[in-house]
Short mmCIF file of C-alpha atoms (C1' of nucleotides) in Angstrom, two decimals:
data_model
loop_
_atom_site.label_atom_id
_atom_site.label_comp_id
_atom_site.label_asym_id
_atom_site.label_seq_id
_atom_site.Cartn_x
_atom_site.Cartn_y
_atom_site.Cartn_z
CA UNK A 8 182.36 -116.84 -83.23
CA UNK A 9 178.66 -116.88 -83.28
CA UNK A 10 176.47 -119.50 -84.98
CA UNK A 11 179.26 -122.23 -86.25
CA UNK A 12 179.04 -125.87 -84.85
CA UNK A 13 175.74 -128.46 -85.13
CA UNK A 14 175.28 -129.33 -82.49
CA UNK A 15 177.23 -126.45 -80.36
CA UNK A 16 174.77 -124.21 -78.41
CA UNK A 17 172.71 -127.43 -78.43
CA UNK A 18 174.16 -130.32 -76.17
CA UNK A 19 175.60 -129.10 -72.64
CA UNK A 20 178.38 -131.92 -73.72
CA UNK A 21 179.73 -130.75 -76.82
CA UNK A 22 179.45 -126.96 -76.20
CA UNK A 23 181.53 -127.80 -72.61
CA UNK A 24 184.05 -129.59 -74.58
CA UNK A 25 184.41 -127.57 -77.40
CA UNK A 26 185.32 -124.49 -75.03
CA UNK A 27 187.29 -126.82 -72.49
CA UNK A 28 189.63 -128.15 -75.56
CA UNK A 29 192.76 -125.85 -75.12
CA UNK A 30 195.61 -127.68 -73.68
CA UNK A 31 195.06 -125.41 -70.97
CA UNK A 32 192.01 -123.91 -70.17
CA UNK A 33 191.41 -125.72 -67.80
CA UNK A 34 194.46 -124.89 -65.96
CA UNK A 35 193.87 -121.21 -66.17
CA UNK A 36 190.70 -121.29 -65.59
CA UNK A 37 191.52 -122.80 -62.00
CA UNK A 38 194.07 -120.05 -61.65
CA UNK A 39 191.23 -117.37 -62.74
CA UNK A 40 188.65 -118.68 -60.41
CA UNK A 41 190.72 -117.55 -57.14
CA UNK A 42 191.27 -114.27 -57.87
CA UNK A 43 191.59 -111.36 -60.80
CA UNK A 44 195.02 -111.74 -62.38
CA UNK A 45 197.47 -109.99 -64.39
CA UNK A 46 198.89 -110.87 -67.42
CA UNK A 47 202.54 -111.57 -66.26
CA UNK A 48 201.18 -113.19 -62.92
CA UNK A 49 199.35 -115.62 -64.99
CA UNK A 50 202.28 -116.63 -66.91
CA UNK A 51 204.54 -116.80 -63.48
CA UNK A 52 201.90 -119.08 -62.39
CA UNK A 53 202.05 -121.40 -65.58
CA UNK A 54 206.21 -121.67 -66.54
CA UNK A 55 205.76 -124.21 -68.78
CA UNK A 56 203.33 -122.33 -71.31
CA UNK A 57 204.76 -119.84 -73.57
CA UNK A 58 203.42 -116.52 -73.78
CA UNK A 59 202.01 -116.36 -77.21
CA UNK A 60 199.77 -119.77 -76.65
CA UNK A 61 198.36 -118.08 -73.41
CA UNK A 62 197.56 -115.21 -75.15
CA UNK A 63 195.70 -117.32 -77.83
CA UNK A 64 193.91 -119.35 -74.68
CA UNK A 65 192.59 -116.07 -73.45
CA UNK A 66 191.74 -114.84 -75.93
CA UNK A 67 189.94 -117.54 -76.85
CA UNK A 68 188.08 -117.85 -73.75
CA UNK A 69 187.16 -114.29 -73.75
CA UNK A 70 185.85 -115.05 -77.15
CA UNK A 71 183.56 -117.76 -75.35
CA UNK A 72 182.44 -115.25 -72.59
CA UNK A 73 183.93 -116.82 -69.61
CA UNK A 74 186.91 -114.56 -69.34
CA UNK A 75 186.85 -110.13 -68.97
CA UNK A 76 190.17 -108.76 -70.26
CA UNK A 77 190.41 -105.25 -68.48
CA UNK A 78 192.70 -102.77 -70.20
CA UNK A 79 194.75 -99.96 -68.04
CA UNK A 80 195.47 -97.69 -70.71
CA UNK A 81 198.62 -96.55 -69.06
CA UNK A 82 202.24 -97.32 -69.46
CA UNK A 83 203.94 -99.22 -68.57
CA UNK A 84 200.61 -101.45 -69.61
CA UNK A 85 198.37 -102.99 -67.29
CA UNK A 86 196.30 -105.93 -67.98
CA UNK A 87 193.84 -107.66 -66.08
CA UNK A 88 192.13 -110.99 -66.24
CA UNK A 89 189.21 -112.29 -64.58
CA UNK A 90 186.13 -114.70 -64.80
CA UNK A 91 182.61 -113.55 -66.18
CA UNK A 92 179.88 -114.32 -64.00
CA UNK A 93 178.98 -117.61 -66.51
CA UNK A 94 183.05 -118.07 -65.84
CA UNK A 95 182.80 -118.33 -62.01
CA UNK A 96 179.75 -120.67 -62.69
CA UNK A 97 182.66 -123.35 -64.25
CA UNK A 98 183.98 -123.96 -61.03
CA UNK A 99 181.55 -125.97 -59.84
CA UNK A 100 183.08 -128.29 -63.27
CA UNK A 101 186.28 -127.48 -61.61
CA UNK A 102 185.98 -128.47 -58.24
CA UNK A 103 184.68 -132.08 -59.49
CA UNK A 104 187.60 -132.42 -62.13
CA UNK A 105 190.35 -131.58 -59.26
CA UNK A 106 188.53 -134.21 -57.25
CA UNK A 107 188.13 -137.12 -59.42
CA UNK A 108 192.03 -135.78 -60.93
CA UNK A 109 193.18 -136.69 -57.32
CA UNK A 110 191.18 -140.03 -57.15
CA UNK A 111 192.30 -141.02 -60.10
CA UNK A 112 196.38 -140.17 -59.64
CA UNK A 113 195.94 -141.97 -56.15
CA UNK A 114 194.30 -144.66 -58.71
CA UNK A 115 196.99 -145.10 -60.67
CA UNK A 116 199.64 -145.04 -58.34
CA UNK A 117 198.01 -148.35 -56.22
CA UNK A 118 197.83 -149.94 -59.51
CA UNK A 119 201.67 -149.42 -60.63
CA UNK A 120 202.50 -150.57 -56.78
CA UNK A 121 200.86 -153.68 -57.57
CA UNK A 122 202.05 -154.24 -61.14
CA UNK A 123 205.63 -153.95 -59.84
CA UNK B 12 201.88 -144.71 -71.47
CA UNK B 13 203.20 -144.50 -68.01
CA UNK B 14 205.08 -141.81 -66.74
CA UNK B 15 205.38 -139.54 -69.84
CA UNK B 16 204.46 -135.61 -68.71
CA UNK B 17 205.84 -133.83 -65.91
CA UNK B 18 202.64 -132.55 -64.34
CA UNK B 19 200.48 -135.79 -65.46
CA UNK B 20 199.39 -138.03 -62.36
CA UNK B 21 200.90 -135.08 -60.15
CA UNK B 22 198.33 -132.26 -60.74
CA UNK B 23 194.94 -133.17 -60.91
CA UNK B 24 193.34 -130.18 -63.59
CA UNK B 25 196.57 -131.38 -65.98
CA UNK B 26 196.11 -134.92 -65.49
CA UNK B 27 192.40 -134.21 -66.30
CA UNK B 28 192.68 -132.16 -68.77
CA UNK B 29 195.22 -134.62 -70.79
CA UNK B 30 192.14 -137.77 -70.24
CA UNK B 31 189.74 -134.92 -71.47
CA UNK B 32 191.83 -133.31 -74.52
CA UNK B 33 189.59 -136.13 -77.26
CA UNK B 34 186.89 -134.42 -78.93
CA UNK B 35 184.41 -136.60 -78.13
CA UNK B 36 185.49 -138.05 -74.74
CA UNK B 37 183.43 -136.53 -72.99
CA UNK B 38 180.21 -136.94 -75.17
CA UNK B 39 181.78 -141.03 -75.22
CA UNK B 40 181.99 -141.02 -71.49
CA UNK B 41 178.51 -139.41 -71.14
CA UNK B 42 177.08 -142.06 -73.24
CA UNK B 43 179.06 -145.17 -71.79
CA UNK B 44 178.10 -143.66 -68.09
CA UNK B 45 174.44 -144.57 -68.97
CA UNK B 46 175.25 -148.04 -69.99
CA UNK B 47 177.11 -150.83 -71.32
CA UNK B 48 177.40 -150.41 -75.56
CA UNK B 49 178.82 -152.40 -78.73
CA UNK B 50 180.99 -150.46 -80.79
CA UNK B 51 178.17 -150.25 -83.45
CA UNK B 52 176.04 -149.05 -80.70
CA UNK B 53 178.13 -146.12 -79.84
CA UNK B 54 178.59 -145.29 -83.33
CA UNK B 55 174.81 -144.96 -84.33
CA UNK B 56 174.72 -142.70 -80.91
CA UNK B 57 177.69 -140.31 -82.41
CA UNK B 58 176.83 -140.46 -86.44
CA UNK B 59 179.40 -137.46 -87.08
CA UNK B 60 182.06 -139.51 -85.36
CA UNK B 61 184.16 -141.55 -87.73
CA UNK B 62 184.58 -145.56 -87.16
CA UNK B 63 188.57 -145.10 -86.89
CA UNK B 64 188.23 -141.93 -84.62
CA UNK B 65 185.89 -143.74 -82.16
CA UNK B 66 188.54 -146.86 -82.25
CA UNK B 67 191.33 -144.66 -81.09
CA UNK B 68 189.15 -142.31 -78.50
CA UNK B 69 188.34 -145.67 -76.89
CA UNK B 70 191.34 -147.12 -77.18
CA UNK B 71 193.04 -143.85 -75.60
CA UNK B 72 190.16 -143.92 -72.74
CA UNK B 73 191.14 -147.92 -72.05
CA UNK B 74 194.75 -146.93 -71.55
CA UNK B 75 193.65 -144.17 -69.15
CA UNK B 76 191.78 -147.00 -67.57
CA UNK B 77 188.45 -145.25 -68.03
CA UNK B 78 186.51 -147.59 -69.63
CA UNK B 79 186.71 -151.69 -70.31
CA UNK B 80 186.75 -153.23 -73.77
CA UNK B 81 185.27 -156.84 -73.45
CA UNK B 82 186.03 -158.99 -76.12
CA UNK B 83 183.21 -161.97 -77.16
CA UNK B 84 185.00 -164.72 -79.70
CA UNK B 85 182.47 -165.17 -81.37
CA UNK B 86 181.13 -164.94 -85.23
CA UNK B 87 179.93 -162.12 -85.88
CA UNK B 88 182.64 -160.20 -83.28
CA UNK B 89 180.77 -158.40 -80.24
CA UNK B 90 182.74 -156.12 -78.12
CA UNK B 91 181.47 -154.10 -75.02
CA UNK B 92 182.30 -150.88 -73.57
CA UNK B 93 181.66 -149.98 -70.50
CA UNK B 94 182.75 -147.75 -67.85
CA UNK B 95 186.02 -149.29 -65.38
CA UNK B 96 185.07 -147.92 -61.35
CA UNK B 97 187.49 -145.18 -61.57
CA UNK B 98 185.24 -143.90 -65.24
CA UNK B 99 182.14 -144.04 -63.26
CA UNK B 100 183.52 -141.79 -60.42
CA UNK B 101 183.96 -139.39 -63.80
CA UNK B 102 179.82 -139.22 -63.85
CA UNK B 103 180.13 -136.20 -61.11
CA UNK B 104 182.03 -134.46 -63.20
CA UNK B 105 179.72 -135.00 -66.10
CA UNK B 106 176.74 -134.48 -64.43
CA UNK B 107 178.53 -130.77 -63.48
CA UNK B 108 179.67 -130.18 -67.39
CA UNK B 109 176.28 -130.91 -68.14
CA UNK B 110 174.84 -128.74 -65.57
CA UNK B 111 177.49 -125.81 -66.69
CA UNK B 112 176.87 -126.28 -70.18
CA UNK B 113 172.63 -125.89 -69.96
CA UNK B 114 173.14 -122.62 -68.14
CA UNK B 115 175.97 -121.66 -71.00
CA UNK B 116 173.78 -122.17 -73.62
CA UNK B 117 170.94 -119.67 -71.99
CA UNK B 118 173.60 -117.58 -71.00
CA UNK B 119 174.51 -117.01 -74.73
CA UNK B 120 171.01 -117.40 -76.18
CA UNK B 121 169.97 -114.57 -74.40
CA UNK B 122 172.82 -112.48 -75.08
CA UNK B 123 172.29 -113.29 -78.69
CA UNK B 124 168.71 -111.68 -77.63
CA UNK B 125 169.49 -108.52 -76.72
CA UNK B 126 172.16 -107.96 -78.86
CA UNK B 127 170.48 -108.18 -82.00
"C1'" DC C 19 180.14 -157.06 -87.40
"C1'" DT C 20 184.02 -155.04 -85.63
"C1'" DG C 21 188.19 -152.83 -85.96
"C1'" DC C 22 193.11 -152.30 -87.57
"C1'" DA C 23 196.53 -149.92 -90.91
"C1'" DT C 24 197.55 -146.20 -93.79
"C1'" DC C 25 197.41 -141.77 -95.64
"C1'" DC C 26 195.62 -137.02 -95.79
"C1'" DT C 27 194.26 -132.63 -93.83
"C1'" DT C 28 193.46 -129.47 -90.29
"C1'" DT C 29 194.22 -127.71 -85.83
"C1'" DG C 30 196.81 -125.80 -82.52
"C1'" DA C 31 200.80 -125.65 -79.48
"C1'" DG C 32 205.33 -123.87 -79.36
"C1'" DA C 33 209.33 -120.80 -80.74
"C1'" DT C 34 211.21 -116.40 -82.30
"C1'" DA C 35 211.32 -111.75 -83.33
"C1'" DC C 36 209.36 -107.32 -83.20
"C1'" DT C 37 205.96 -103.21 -81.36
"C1'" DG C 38 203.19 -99.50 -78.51
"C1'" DC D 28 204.43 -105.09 -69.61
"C1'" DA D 29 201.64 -107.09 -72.74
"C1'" DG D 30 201.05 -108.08 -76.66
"C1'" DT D 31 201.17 -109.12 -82.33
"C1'" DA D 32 202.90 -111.63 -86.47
"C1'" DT D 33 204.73 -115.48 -88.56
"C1'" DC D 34 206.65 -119.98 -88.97
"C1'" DT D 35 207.36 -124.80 -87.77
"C1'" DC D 36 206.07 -129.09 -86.07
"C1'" DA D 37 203.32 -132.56 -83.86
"C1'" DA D 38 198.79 -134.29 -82.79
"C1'" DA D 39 194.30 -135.53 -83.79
"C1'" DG D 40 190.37 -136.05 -86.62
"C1'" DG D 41 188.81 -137.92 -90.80
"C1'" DA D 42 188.58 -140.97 -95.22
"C1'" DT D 43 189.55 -145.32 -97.36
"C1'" DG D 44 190.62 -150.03 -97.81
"C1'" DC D 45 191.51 -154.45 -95.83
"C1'" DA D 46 190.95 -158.46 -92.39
"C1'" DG D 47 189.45 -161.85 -88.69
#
DNA sequence: CTGCATCCTTTGAGATACTG
DNA sequence: CAGTATCTCAAAGGATGCAG
């Protein structure tokens, strides 16, 4: 993982993008930045992805250091997800994405009113 | 490209996310949130980024409504980009991405110390 | 100078089936 | 319960050539 992209590890922009590009990262990381959750609640809380792609999300954030995976080596298996401490940093990014996400849907709504 | 995804223009980290997904967005908005550009000004800021690749990315941020695409007739062509008021409320979350990604990149430079 | 159309390649999401 | 492995398909970036 280390040591792959120009200008990655170099501009705050690209490096934040690059790690930010899953179609849901962002999503989960919201849901991470409440509280520590387990696999299955994770997937309860997002119906819509399937299980495989959410493994490959966390797996690639944990690759990026922003997500622990905790292992209960125990059956039936328990796993645990949570953010790093450079994870809980991102939701200070977070907090200003859900706010300008609900300025812009009100956005867009006023402007199909008036277009109709 | 109204009213296509379930969660898009109802929650705000999908809706986001979906403006966001480009590769370069971000880097585009970050550049565009400093100034009004041409096209061939934006290009010699991004040299990896392809001519037909920036067309699209803009043309996907215009639809979002992010950013305004003012045509001059005249000969040779000019066009502007610039930033549309709901893209310049998107500077906050910039500013935070940018913020984030700084303390990423120490975060993992001095992991990469004390690892090796 | 600016940018559209077309084709190619790669990426990654999604689906299905199987394991400790 | 929490994966892994593999396949398919669509999307997006990228390269090239053409046009107003």
């Amino acid at each position: 993982m280390e040591e792959e992209y120009n200008l990655f590890g170099k501009c705050p922009f690209v490096t934040a993008q690059k790690i930010i590009a899953g179609k849901w990262t962002i999503v989960i990381l919201h849901n991470l930045s409440t509280k520590t959750l387990r696999f299955g609640e994770l997937q309860r809380l997002l119906p819509e992805l399937k299980q495989a792609t959410l493994t490959k999300q966390l797996r690639s954030l944990e690759e990026y250091g922003l997500v622990n995976r905790k292992v209960f080596p125990q059956v039936p298996p328990k796993v645990e997800y949570s953010l790093t401490d450079i994870g809980k940093e991102f939701k200070l990014v977070l907090d200003s994405i859900s706010i300008w996400g609900e300025k812009y849907i009100d956005h867009i709504k006023s402007a199909e009113v008036s277009e109709s």
